[in-house]
mmCIF file of C-alpha atoms and ligand atoms in Angstrom:
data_model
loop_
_atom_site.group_PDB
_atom_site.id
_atom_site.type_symbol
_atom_site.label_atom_id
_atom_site.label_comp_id
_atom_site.label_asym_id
_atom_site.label_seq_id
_atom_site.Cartn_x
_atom_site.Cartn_y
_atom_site.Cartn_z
ATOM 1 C CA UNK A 334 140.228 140.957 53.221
ATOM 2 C CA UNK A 335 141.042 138.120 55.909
ATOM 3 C CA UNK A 336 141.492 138.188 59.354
ATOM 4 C CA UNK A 337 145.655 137.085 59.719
ATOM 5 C CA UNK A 338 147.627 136.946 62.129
ATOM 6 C CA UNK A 339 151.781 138.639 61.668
ATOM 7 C CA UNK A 340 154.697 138.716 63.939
ATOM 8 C CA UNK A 341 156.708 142.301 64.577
ATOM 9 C CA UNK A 342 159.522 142.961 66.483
ATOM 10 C CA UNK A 343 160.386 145.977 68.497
ATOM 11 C CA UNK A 344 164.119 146.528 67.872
ATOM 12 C CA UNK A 345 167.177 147.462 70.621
ATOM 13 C CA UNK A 346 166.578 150.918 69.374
ATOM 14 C CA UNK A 347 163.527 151.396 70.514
ATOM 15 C CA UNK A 348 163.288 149.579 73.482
ATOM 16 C CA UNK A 349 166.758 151.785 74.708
ATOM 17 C CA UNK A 350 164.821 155.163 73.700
ATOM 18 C CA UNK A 351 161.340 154.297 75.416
ATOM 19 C CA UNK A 352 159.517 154.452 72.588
ATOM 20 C CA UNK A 353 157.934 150.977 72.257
ATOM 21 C CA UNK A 354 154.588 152.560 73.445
ATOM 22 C CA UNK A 355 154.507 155.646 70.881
ATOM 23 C CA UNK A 356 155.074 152.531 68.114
ATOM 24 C CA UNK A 357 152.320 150.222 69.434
ATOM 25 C CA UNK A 358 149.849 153.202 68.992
ATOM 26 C CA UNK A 359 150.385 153.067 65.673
ATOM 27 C CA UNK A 360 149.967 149.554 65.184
ATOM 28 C CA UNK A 361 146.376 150.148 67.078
ATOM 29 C CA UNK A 362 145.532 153.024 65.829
ATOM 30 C CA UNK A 363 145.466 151.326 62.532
ATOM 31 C CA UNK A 364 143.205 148.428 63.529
ATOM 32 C CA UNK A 365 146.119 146.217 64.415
ATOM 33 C CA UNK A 366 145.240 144.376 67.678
ATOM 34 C CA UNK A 367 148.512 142.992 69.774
ATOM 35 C CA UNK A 368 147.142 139.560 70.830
ATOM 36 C CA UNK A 369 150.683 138.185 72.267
ATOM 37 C CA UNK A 370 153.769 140.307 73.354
ATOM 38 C CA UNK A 371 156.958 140.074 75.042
ATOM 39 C CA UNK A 372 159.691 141.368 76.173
ATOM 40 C CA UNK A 373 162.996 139.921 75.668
ATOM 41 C CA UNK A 374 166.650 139.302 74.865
ATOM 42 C CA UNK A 375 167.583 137.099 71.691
ATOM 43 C CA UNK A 376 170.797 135.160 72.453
ATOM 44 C CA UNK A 377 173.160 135.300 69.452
ATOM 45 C CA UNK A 378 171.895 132.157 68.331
ATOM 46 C CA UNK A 379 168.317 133.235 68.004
ATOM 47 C CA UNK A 380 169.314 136.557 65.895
ATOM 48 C CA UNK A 381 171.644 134.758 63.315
ATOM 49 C CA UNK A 382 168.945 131.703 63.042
ATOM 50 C CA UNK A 383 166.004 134.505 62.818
ATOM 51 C CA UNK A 384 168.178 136.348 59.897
ATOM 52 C CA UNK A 385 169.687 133.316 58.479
ATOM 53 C CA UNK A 386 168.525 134.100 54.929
ATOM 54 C CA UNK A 387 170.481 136.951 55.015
ATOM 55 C CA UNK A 388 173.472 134.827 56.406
ATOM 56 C CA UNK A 389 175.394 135.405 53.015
ATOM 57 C CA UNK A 390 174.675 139.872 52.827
ATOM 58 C CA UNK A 391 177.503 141.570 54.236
ATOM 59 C CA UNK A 392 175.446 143.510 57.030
ATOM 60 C CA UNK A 393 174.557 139.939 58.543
ATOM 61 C CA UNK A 394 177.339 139.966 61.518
ATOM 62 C CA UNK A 395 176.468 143.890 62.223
ATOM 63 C CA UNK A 396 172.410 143.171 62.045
ATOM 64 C CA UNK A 397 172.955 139.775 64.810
ATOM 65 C CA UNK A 398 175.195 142.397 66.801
ATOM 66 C CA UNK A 399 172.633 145.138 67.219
ATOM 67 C CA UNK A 400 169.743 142.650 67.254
ATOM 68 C CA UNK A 401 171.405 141.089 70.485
ATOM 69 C CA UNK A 402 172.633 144.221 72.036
ATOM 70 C CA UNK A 403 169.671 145.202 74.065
ATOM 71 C CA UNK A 404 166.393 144.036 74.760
ATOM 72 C CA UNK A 405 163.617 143.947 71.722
ATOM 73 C CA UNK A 406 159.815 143.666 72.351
ATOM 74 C CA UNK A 407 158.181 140.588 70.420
ATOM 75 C CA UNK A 408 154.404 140.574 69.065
ATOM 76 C CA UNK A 409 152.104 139.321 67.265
ATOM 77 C CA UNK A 410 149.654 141.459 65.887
ATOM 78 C CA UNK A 411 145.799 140.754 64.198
ATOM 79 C CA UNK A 412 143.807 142.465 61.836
ATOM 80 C CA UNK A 413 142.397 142.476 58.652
ATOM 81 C CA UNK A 414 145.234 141.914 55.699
ATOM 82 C CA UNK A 415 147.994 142.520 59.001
ATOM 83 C CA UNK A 416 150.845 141.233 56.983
ATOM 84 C CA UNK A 417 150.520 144.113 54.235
ATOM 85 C CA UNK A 418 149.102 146.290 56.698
ATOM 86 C CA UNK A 419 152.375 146.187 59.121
ATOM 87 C CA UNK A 420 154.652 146.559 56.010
ATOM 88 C CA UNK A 421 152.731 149.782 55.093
ATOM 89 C CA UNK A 422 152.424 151.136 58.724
ATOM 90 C CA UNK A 423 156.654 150.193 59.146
ATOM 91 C CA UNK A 424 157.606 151.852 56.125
ATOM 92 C CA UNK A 425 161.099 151.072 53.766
ATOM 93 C CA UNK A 426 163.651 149.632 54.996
ATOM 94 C CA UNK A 427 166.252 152.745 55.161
ATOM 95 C CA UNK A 428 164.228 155.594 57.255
ATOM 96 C CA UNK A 429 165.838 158.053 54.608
ATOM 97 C CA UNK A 430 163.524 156.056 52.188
ATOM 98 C CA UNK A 431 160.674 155.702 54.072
ATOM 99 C CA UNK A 432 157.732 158.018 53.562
ATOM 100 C CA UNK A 433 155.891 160.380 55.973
ATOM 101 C CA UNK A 434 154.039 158.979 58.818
ATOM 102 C CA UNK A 435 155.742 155.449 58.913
ATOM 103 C CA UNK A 436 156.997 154.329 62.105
ATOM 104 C CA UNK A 437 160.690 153.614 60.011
ATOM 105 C CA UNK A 438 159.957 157.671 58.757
ATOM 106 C CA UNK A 439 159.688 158.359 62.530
ATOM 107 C CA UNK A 440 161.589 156.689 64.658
ATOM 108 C CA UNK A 441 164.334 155.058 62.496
ATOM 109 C CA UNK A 442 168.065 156.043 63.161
ATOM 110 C CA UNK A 443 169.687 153.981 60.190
ATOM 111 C CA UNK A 444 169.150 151.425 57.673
ATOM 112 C CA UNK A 445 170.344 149.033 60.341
ATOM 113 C CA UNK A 446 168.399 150.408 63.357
ATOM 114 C CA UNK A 447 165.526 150.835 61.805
ATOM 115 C CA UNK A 448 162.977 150.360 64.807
ATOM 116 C CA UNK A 449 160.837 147.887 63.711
ATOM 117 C CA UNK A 450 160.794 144.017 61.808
ATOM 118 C CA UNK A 451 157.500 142.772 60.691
ATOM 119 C CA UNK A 452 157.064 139.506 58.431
ATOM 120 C CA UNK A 453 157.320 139.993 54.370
ATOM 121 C CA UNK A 454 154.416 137.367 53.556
ATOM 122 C CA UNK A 455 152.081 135.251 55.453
ATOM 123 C CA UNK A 456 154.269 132.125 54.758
ATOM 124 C CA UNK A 457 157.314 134.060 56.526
ATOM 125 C CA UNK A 458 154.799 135.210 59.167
ATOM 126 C CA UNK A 459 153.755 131.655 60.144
ATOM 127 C CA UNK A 460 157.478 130.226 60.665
ATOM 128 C CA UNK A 461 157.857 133.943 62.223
ATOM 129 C CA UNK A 462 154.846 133.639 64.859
ATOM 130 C CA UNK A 463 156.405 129.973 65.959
ATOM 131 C CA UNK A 464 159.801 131.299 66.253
ATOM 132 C CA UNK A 465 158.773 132.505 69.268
ATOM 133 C CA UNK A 466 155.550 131.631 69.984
ATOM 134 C CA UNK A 467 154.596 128.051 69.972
ATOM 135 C CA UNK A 468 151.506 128.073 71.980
ATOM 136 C CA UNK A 469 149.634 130.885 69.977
ATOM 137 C CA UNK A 470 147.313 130.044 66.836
ATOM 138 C CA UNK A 471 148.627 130.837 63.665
ATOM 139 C CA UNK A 472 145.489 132.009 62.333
ATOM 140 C CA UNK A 473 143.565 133.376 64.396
HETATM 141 P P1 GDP B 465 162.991 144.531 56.079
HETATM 142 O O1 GDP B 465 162.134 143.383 55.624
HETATM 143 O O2 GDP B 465 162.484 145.885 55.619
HETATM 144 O O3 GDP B 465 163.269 144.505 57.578
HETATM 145 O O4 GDP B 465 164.402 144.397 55.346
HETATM 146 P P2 GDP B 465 165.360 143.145 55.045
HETATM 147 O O5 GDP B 465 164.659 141.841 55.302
HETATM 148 O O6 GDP B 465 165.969 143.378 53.705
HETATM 149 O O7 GDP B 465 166.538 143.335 56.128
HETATM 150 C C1 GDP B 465 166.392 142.881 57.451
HETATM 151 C C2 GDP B 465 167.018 143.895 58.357
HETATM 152 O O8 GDP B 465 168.427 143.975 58.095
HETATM 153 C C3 GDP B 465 166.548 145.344 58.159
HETATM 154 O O9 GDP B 465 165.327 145.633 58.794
HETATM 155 C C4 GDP B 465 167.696 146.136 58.751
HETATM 156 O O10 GDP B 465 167.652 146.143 60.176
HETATM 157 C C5 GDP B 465 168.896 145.306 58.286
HETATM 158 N N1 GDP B 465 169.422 145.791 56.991
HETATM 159 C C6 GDP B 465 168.844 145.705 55.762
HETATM 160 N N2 GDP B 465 169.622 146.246 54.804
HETATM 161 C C7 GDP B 465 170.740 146.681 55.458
HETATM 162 C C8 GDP B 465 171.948 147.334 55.008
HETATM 163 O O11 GDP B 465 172.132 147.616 53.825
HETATM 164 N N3 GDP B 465 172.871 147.616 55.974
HETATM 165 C C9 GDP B 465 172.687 147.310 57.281
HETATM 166 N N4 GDP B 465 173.659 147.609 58.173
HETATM 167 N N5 GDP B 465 171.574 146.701 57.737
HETATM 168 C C10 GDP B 465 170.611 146.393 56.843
#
């Protein structure tokens, strides 16, 4: 499997609990590398442009809301098949759902704050990765 390059985002629930750490160990500990990471806070703009394809769900106003109301960490993290890879390590979307030893299993509070965003396919991860991070290869 290739070498690719994904894009995750450490939610306002995590980054208000401390536990941005404990959820990067997982990411490593399962080959992921983090080769770019931030810290930061989306302006309301940023969150309803980053979700816009769920501009039409009814959780769309309450996802922007929490998404903006505290700082998130964003990454971008290498390794072999790292799309997939993420997906499997996050887990579902609802924590309830999501089975043992995911991060979403483990640190989720609700569907909403769920912990952790990481890029459904490698076309989303590519318009993901230069969302916020112009400057850093694609590939890698
Ligand atoms: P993901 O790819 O697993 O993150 O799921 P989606 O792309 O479907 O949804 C994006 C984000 O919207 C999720 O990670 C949740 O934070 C939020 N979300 C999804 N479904 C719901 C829902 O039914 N209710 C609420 N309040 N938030 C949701």
């Amino acid at each position: 499997m290739a070498i690719e390059r994904t894009l995750s985002i450490l939610k306002p629930d995590a980054t208000r609990r401390n536990v941005t750490g404990a959820i990067n160990e997982r990411f490593e500990a399962r080959g992921l590398s983090i080769v770019a990471q931030q810290r930061l806070r989306l302006t309301k703009e940023e969150a309803e442009r980053f979700y816009e394809v769920h501009a039409a769900r009814p959780f769309y106003e309450s996802l922007v809301a929490f998404m903006i109301s505290g700082p998130v960490v964003v990454q971008v993290l290498e390794g072999e098949g790292a799309v997939a890879r993420v997906r499997e390590i996050m887990g579902a979307t609802d924590p309830e759902k999501a089975a043992p030893g995911t991060i979403r299993k483990d640190f989720g509070l609700s569907v909403e704050e769920n912990s952790v965003h990481g890029s459904d396919s490698r076309e989303t991860a590519e318009r993901e990765i230069a969302f916020f991070f112009s400057e850093i290869e694609i590939c890698p």
